[in-house]
Amino acid sequence: MSGKDSNNPEYNDALLKVVHDHDEEPKGVPVGVNIQNLTKIYKGRKKVVDNLNLRMYENEITVLLGHNGAGKTTTISMLTGMVPPTSGKAYINGYNIVTETGQARKSLGICPQHNVLFPDLTVAEHIIFYSRLKGVPKNKIKDEVDHFVKLLELEEKRDVTSEKLSGGQKRRLSVGAAMCGNSRVVLLDEPTSGLDPAARRALWDLLQKEKKGRTMILTTHFMDEADVLGDRIAIMSGGQLQCIGTPYFLKKHYGIGYKITIVKGENCITDDVTKFFKTYVPDIKENTNIGSELTYILPSDNVSKFPEMLKEFEEKKESLGISSYGLSVTSLEEVFMKAGAEDLESSSAKNKNHNSSGPYNECAIAPLANNIPDNEPIQKVRGFKLLRNHIKAMFLKLAYNTMRNKLTALIQFVTPIINITISVIIARSWKFLSQLPPLTLSLESGFAQTETLMSQANVTDGSIEARAMMAYKDYFKTSTYPGMSLTDLGTSNLGKFYLKLSETDLARVRNEIPIGATFGAHNITAWFSNYGYHDSAISLAHVNNAIMKAMSPGSNLKVINYPLPYSIENLVKVMASGSSMGFQFAFNIGFCMAFVTAFLVLFVIKERISGAKLLQRVSGVRPAVMWTTALIWDWFWLFLVYLCIILTLACFQESTLSTPAELGRVLLVLMVFSIATIPLHYLASFYFEAAATGFSKMCFMNIFTGCMPFLIIELLRLPEVGSPFYAHLFDWIFAPLPIYCISRSFRDMSVSSFSMLACDGLCDQLKIENCTRHTICHQLKLSVCCIEDDPYMKWEEPGIGRYLFMMSMVGIISFTILLIKEYELLNKVFYSSSKQPTPAAVGKMDDDVETERQRVQEFTRAQVAQHSLVCKDLTKFYKHFLAVNRLTFAVNKGECFGLLGINGAGKTTTFRMLTGDAHISAGDAYVHGMSIKTHLQDVYRHIGYCPQFDALFENLTGRETLRIFCLLRGIPSAVGNARALHLATSLGFLRHYDKKVFACSGGTKRKISTAVALLGDAPLVFLDEPTTGMDPASKRLVWTCISEAVIAGRSIVLTSHSMEECEALCSRLTVMVNGQFYCLGPLQHLKNKFSQGYTLIVKCKSGVDRDNDVIKIKNYITDNFNDSKLIESYLGISTFYINDVGLPWWKIFDIMEEARKQFPIEDYSVAQTTLEQVFLQFTRMQGNTEA
């Protein structure tokens, strides 16, 4: 079947059977993707995709929408061939995805949700790589690269590696990689995720430019993006297609009409406004009434009354106390909520929250389930009880994390056992012997392969020399030992031959020719190489054996070396210092502790990098509590590891490491070692930005600064090296290092133990009456035996007292430095003593910003305390770069304040200062009258925080996470559990409540982060992009919770890249550019003030002469509206832009109602400037330098 058969009756019938809400299909347009009855059933699960029928056309962007679990991802996976369909068919450019996968993929490009780029490849190299993969000939590669580098607006970054690109540039490169190589079908999975509105707009422009000749399929959670880019939008629910059509068709089919937003003046009475609208729309009700904004819904059925109604409203605006107003039409998000209601209801049922299953009515607040906990303020614990809660929370966090990392725990326990076992095996194979064994001096003793040289000079036949020479030869001929050979040089000079051979083949001379002999007339010369210890003796033995055989043919000479016994002094010294087990245990324990203790940095690095540490600080826990509990937990955990070491040693029963006293000393050293190494590792963790990197580098550092110095000093102490001075010097230099201390301590303990053992044993050998170590020390003058009965804890060598002291001091000093760093005591001294750069003078500001500035500057102390947040000249420098410049504003109680700006505007820096994560360079901020600079710990009790990136413990579940933060907030257990359950239900993650965080989706993680921020009823909550990655239904649940918090009198400071989110939640907002506020006020006020005109969408009735009707309508509109132009016309739907900002609303509707009488207009809609347009107007001024 051809994928370009665009008018197949079977398809239309199948579509009608399943989808009742669909727009007309384009005619005469090639089909890029044709899906027919596509079904996917996973084993043991319901249908994920259920009999899907869908066509996607060339030159169009088809947007695929659906709640989480609707089947979008599975559909795309089947189209790419990654997942096989259970039944049904799909064609890409006419090729079946199952039977013709290779051909289908040739024209397919994919942009995944996350950037799949090679960090070390440049922009141009990426285009080359993907173009070559898709079969672009070499001679056309340069043109392809030039085209896409220019198209992506990355000409200046052509030879820059991808790791150095900004987020927006990386996304554009990912899209370019999908489109290059003549990809006629392009799948784009949330291509603008994480981008600010300006970067999103740039990417939108790119996609609009490139859609010609391509079939583009796009998924997104931004409904405004679907509205702008989607030529046709398909909404899936429960694996089925619910509706498909143009954005205009879907809005009209599912829309509720217009929303009128009114900015109330001081004298406005809401009932009077409602009464006015009821004269035209009797059933009208308030939609929202928050702060200075009042909204109503005006059904589209009453659009004919709009001209008269709005004209009279305009005339009575002042008498009603109205400051300004504006209209907006049904958003695509409302369409999505209605079309996907099945999924939402299902999700809500699973979350036991049926009241939130319907579509979200803007920011109207409906009560949730009746089982909500009492809204009365929580009676939080204080003082010692709060401290006890904090300690309990910290231990719970550490216990959960440790128990969930089973592999790490196993390695920590098994590594010492393996190292001790290795030590014992090596030690037992290297036992010290009081007498060295005898050695037979022969070529057969220890040589693998030998060559013996022989020469003669004037040897007389029959002489003893001649007979000896023959016996010498016969020995090699008759030997059964393999590898021995004899080279007879005849009368050649053996010495010269040997020297010449050394010049050409030294390795052969050294390894294979140990001996030789020259037989003369009156003498015999024995040659030896001198490379072996016994070469001279072996050569002489073989010559003497030949002489004996010459004199007595039946005799044989065997030479054996019996070493002399040790002297008493040497015997004791060797026994005292030569314990193999002592050295092996000392080195191997140090080596394994280098690995075991390196695991200490893993969790603390993850906790800091993820932001979880900051979130705990914001929740009220003090650094001293956090680090002390961590120290106790890690010390206790290492103690369990040490018990395994002690039990292993007890099992092997090695000498000096077997009795309770000996094992007790080992345990003592290890416990003191923990006191030193744990804080030291905590301090070191601050120098690493990745847990894996920190672990590997700490392993290396521990070995390099502990094990290596131990080996070097051991070598310097050997008699053969004889450098005791340097050994002593280096011992003091490395003494502060815990790994060195522990190895040195065990080694010196071993020396002491074996010295006593050797000297005590000597008394038995000498059979001296009343013999003691004191006797041997003084009578035999053996200094090694001049040792006390209990020398272990002495300061002097071989006592280990100085090492225990050093480790204790390192632990105390390290922990003190850690707390100084965490309480930022040195930074405070630095900031108070150093001269900070002077904040830049604030230039000409918007009048609203200036008014707010003057209002706040005049606040008394009492007025400051009456506001949730007051910022006065808040400023932040990074060295000499001004990131935030003298922000001055106040957030009222019960207000949602929006803080907008593109990446680099200073939003995150502002949040960091307000949460204590960054120093305030100048100015100050006050939370309920308390200064962030001087009373930060008190401020933390009054704020909640949801950071931009999820600051969660990956190994904990949602339930455990909320339980820990309930304890930190001082919420009693019974109330805390109920509140946590309520938030899980309200935010829609009850299904995932007991799932580990790392296994949750990005949207669910954001919900948990939001729940943490809202937990505890903090009067001021900072939310940094809380709904990133959520589908519209999930967003609505979050919006409901935020709005409930505002209704309850809590204040919200919100940043978001979703303009619709700001419109739904914020009563006031500001746009931040280059670290300053450029506008500030209620949303509708800003729209009216910075209005750029209106958008008019007109749909012409279908008919034979529709094209001519569209032209007539266009002419009418351009004639009746000044400065208007046609933006696009598609399937009878025309979009116009009217730049006449002074045109009243009633006049627009009046002109359009007249047009409806003259032309076949099916419907029309008018919309004012969007918040995004206002935002973009200001962000064009944003500098290129990112904060």
Short mmCIF file of N, CA and C in Angstrom, two decimals, residues 537-635:
data_model
loop_
_atom_site.label_atom_id
_atom_site.label_comp_id
_atom_site.label_asym_id
_atom_site.label_seq_id
_atom_site.Cartn_x
_atom_site.Cartn_y
_atom_site.Cartn_z
N ALA A 537 81.07 -20.21 42.46
CA ALA A 537 81.17 -21.49 43.18
C ALA A 537 80.74 -22.65 42.29
N ILE A 538 79.69 -22.45 41.48
CA ILE A 538 79.22 -23.51 40.58
C ILE A 538 80.28 -23.83 39.53
N SER A 539 80.90 -22.79 38.94
CA SER A 539 81.93 -23.03 37.92
C SER A 539 83.11 -23.81 38.51
N LEU A 540 83.55 -23.42 39.71
CA LEU A 540 84.66 -24.11 40.37
C LEU A 540 84.27 -25.54 40.72
N ALA A 541 83.01 -25.74 41.14
CA ALA A 541 82.55 -27.10 41.50
C ALA A 541 82.60 -28.01 40.28
N HIS A 542 82.14 -27.50 39.10
CA HIS A 542 82.15 -28.34 37.90
C HIS A 542 83.59 -28.66 37.47
N VAL A 543 84.54 -27.76 37.56
CA VAL A 543 85.94 -28.01 37.18
C VAL A 543 86.56 -29.03 38.14
N ASN A 544 86.31 -28.83 39.46
CA ASN A 544 86.87 -29.79 40.44
C ASN A 544 86.29 -31.19 40.25
N ASN A 545 85.01 -31.26 39.88
CA ASN A 545 84.38 -32.55 39.63
C ASN A 545 85.03 -33.23 38.44
N ALA A 546 85.37 -32.46 37.37
CA ALA A 546 86.05 -33.02 36.20
C ALA A 546 87.44 -33.54 36.55
N ILE A 547 88.18 -32.79 37.40
CA ILE A 547 89.53 -33.21 37.82
C ILE A 547 89.45 -34.51 38.62
N MET A 548 88.48 -34.59 39.51
CA MET A 548 88.33 -35.80 40.32
C MET A 548 88.02 -37.01 39.45
N LYS A 549 87.14 -36.81 38.46
CA LYS A 549 86.81 -37.92 37.57
C LYS A 549 88.03 -38.33 36.75
N ALA A 550 88.88 -37.35 36.40
CA ALA A 550 90.11 -37.68 35.66
C ALA A 550 91.05 -38.52 36.50
N MET A 551 91.11 -38.21 37.79
CA MET A 551 92.00 -38.94 38.67
C MET A 551 91.39 -40.26 39.16
N SER A 552 90.07 -40.26 39.33
CA SER A 552 89.38 -41.45 39.83
C SER A 552 88.07 -41.58 39.07
N PRO A 553 88.09 -42.28 37.94
CA PRO A 553 86.91 -42.29 37.04
C PRO A 553 85.60 -42.68 37.71
N GLY A 554 85.58 -43.46 38.72
CA GLY A 554 84.33 -43.89 39.32
C GLY A 554 83.78 -42.96 40.39
N SER A 555 84.53 -41.91 40.67
CA SER A 555 84.12 -41.02 41.76
C SER A 555 83.27 -39.85 41.22
N ASN A 556 82.65 -39.14 42.17
CA ASN A 556 81.80 -37.98 41.80
C ASN A 556 81.83 -36.99 42.96
N LEU A 557 81.88 -35.71 42.61
CA LEU A 557 81.96 -34.66 43.62
C LEU A 557 80.64 -33.86 43.64
N LYS A 558 80.02 -33.74 44.82
CA LYS A 558 78.80 -32.95 44.99
C LYS A 558 79.06 -31.85 46.00
N VAL A 559 78.90 -30.60 45.60
CA VAL A 559 79.21 -29.46 46.47
C VAL A 559 77.90 -28.88 47.00
N ILE A 560 77.80 -28.80 48.33
CA ILE A 560 76.60 -28.25 48.98
C ILE A 560 77.01 -27.11 49.89
N ASN A 561 76.27 -25.98 49.82
CA ASN A 561 76.54 -24.82 50.66
C ASN A 561 75.62 -24.85 51.88
N TYR A 562 76.24 -24.97 53.07
CA TYR A 562 75.50 -24.91 54.33
C TYR A 562 75.78 -23.56 54.99
N PRO A 563 74.77 -22.60 55.01
CA PRO A 563 75.02 -21.27 55.62
C PRO A 563 75.30 -21.41 57.11
N LEU A 564 76.15 -20.51 57.60
CA LEU A 564 76.43 -20.49 59.02
C LEU A 564 75.18 -20.03 59.78
N PRO A 565 74.95 -20.45 60.98
CA PRO A 565 73.76 -20.01 61.75
C PRO A 565 73.89 -18.54 62.13
N TYR A 566 72.68 -17.91 62.33
CA TYR A 566 72.67 -16.52 62.78
C TYR A 566 73.34 -16.40 64.14
N SER A 567 73.95 -15.25 64.34
CA SER A 567 74.37 -14.94 65.70
C SER A 567 73.13 -14.66 66.53
N ILE A 568 73.27 -14.69 67.81
CA ILE A 568 72.10 -14.46 68.68
C ILE A 568 71.49 -13.09 68.41
N GLU A 569 72.37 -12.06 68.25
CA GLU A 569 71.86 -10.69 68.03
C GLU A 569 71.09 -10.60 66.72
N ASN A 570 71.71 -11.16 65.66
CA ASN A 570 71.02 -11.10 64.35
C ASN A 570 69.74 -11.91 64.35
N LEU A 571 69.77 -13.05 65.04
CA LEU A 571 68.59 -13.90 65.10
C LEU A 571 67.41 -13.14 65.71
N VAL A 572 67.64 -12.45 66.81
CA VAL A 572 66.58 -11.70 67.47
C VAL A 572 66.11 -10.54 66.60
N LYS A 573 67.04 -9.83 65.96
CA LYS A 573 66.66 -8.70 65.10
C LYS A 573 65.79 -9.15 63.94
N VAL A 574 66.19 -10.27 63.31
CA VAL A 574 65.42 -10.77 62.17
C VAL A 574 64.03 -11.20 62.61
N MET A 575 63.97 -11.88 63.77
CA MET A 575 62.67 -12.34 64.26
C MET A 575 61.77 -11.15 64.62
N ALA A 576 62.39 -10.10 65.18
CA ALA A 576 61.59 -8.95 65.63
C ALA A 576 61.05 -8.13 64.46
N SER A 577 61.86 -7.97 63.42
CA SER A 577 61.45 -7.06 62.33
C SER A 577 60.97 -7.80 61.10
N GLY A 578 61.17 -9.09 61.04
CA GLY A 578 60.89 -9.79 59.79
C GLY A 578 59.56 -10.48 59.73
N SER A 579 58.61 -10.10 60.56
CA SER A 579 57.30 -10.73 60.53
C SER A 579 56.58 -10.40 59.24
N SER A 580 56.38 -11.36 58.40
CA SER A 580 55.64 -11.14 57.15
C SER A 580 54.20 -10.75 57.42
N MET A 581 53.56 -11.37 58.41
CA MET A 581 52.17 -11.08 58.70
C MET A 581 51.99 -9.65 59.16
N GLY A 582 52.94 -9.16 59.99
CA GLY A 582 52.85 -7.78 60.46
C GLY A 582 52.88 -6.79 59.33
N PHE A 583 53.81 -6.97 58.39
CA PHE A 583 53.90 -6.05 57.26
C PHE A 583 52.69 -6.19 56.33
N GLN A 584 52.34 -7.43 56.02
CA GLN A 584 51.21 -7.66 55.11
C GLN A 584 49.91 -7.10 55.67
N PHE A 585 49.68 -7.33 56.96
CA PHE A 585 48.45 -6.82 57.57
C PHE A 585 48.44 -5.30 57.57
N ALA A 586 49.55 -4.69 57.93
CA ALA A 586 49.62 -3.22 57.97
C ALA A 586 49.37 -2.61 56.59
N PHE A 587 50.03 -3.16 55.59
CA PHE A 587 49.88 -2.59 54.25
C PHE A 587 48.49 -2.85 53.68
N ASN A 588 48.03 -4.09 53.78
CA ASN A 588 46.74 -4.45 53.16
C ASN A 588 45.55 -3.79 53.85
N ILE A 589 45.61 -3.61 55.16
CA ILE A 589 44.52 -2.90 55.84
C ILE A 589 44.50 -1.44 55.40
N GLY A 590 45.68 -0.84 55.32
CA GLY A 590 45.74 0.53 54.83
C GLY A 590 45.21 0.65 53.41
N PHE A 591 45.57 -0.34 52.58
CA PHE A 591 45.13 -0.31 51.19
C PHE A 591 43.61 -0.47 51.08
N CYS A 592 43.03 -1.41 51.83
CA CYS A 592 41.59 -1.63 51.72
C CYS A 592 40.82 -0.48 52.36
N MET A 593 41.37 0.13 53.44
CA MET A 593 40.70 1.29 54.05
C MET A 593 40.71 2.49 53.11
N ALA A 594 41.70 2.54 52.21
CA ALA A 594 41.72 3.61 51.22
C ALA A 594 40.47 3.54 50.33
N PHE A 595 40.02 2.32 50.03
CA PHE A 595 38.80 2.13 49.23
C PHE A 595 37.54 2.26 50.09
N VAL A 596 37.55 1.60 51.24
CA VAL A 596 36.34 1.59 52.08
C VAL A 596 35.95 3.01 52.49
N THR A 597 36.91 3.80 52.92
CA THR A 597 36.58 5.16 53.38
C THR A 597 36.27 6.10 52.22
N ALA A 598 36.72 5.79 51.01
CA ALA A 598 36.40 6.64 49.86
C ALA A 598 34.90 6.64 49.58
N PHE A 599 34.21 5.57 50.00
CA PHE A 599 32.75 5.52 49.82
C PHE A 599 32.04 6.60 50.65
N LEU A 600 32.73 7.16 51.65
CA LEU A 600 32.12 8.17 52.50
C LEU A 600 31.73 9.43 51.72
N VAL A 601 32.43 9.70 50.62
CA VAL A 601 32.15 10.95 49.88
C VAL A 601 30.98 10.81 48.92
N LEU A 602 30.57 9.58 48.60
CA LEU A 602 29.54 9.39 47.58
C LEU A 602 28.24 10.10 47.93
N PHE A 603 27.69 9.81 49.09
CA PHE A 603 26.39 10.36 49.44
C PHE A 603 26.46 11.86 49.67
N VAL A 604 27.50 12.33 50.34
CA VAL A 604 27.56 13.77 50.65
C VAL A 604 27.74 14.60 49.38
N ILE A 605 28.45 14.05 48.39
CA ILE A 605 28.58 14.77 47.12
C ILE A 605 27.24 14.80 46.40
N LYS A 606 26.56 13.66 46.31
CA LYS A 606 25.25 13.61 45.67
C LYS A 606 24.28 14.56 46.36
N GLU A 607 24.31 14.57 47.69
CA GLU A 607 23.40 15.41 48.46
C GLU A 607 23.65 16.89 48.17
N ARG A 608 24.92 17.27 48.05
CA ARG A 608 25.24 18.68 47.79
C ARG A 608 24.93 19.07 46.36
N ILE A 609 25.34 18.25 45.40
CA ILE A 609 25.16 18.58 43.99
C ILE A 609 23.69 18.61 43.61
N SER A 610 22.89 17.69 44.14
CA SER A 610 21.47 17.64 43.79
C SER A 610 20.68 18.80 44.40
N GLY A 611 21.24 19.45 45.43
CA GLY A 611 20.51 20.51 46.11
C GLY A 611 19.75 20.03 47.33
N ALA A 612 19.79 18.71 47.60
CA ALA A 612 19.06 18.17 48.76
C ALA A 612 19.61 18.72 50.07
N LYS A 613 20.90 18.98 50.11
CA LYS A 613 21.50 19.55 51.32
C LYS A 613 20.94 20.94 51.59
N LEU A 614 20.87 21.77 50.55
CA LEU A 614 20.30 23.11 50.71
C LEU A 614 18.84 23.04 51.13
N LEU A 615 18.11 22.10 50.55
CA LEU A 615 16.69 21.97 50.88
C LEU A 615 16.50 21.59 52.34
N GLN A 616 17.40 20.77 52.88
CA GLN A 616 17.33 20.45 54.31
C GLN A 616 17.65 21.67 55.16
N ARG A 617 18.63 22.46 54.71
CA ARG A 617 18.94 23.69 55.43
C ARG A 617 17.75 24.63 55.44
N VAL A 618 17.11 24.78 54.28
CA VAL A 618 15.94 25.65 54.19
C VAL A 618 14.82 25.12 55.09
N SER A 619 14.77 23.83 55.27
CA SER A 619 13.73 23.23 56.12
C SER A 619 14.03 23.35 57.60
N GLY A 620 15.18 23.92 57.94
CA GLY A 620 15.45 24.26 59.34
C GLY A 620 16.58 23.53 60.01
N VAL A 621 17.14 22.49 59.41
CA VAL A 621 18.19 21.73 60.10
C VAL A 621 19.49 22.53 60.09
N ARG A 622 20.17 22.54 61.22
CA ARG A 622 21.42 23.28 61.33
C ARG A 622 22.60 22.43 60.84
N PRO A 623 23.65 23.07 60.30
CA PRO A 623 24.81 22.31 59.82
C PRO A 623 25.43 21.42 60.89
N ALA A 624 25.49 21.91 62.13
CA ALA A 624 26.10 21.10 63.20
C ALA A 624 25.33 19.80 63.40
N VAL A 625 24.01 19.87 63.33
CA VAL A 625 23.19 18.66 63.49
C VAL A 625 23.39 17.73 62.30
N MET A 626 23.39 18.31 61.10
CA MET A 626 23.52 17.52 59.88
C MET A 626 24.84 16.74 59.86
N TRP A 627 25.94 17.44 60.17
CA TRP A 627 27.25 16.79 60.06
C TRP A 627 27.55 15.90 61.27
N THR A 628 27.06 16.27 62.44
CA THR A 628 27.30 15.42 63.61
C THR A 628 26.59 14.08 63.47
N THR A 629 25.33 14.12 63.02
CA THR A 629 24.60 12.86 62.82
C THR A 629 25.27 12.02 61.72
N ALA A 630 25.74 12.70 60.66
CA ALA A 630 26.44 11.97 59.59
C ALA A 630 27.71 11.32 60.12
N LEU A 631 28.46 12.06 60.97
CA LEU A 631 29.69 11.51 61.56
C LEU A 631 29.38 10.30 62.43
N ILE A 632 28.36 10.42 63.27
CA ILE A 632 28.00 9.29 64.15
C ILE A 632 27.57 8.08 63.33
N TRP A 633 26.75 8.33 62.30
CA TRP A 633 26.27 7.21 61.48
C TRP A 633 27.43 6.52 60.76
N ASP A 634 28.29 7.30 60.13
CA ASP A 634 29.41 6.69 59.40
C ASP A 634 30.39 6.01 60.34
N TRP A 635 30.59 6.60 61.53
CA TRP A 635 31.47 5.96 62.51
C TRP A 635 30.88 4.61 62.94
#
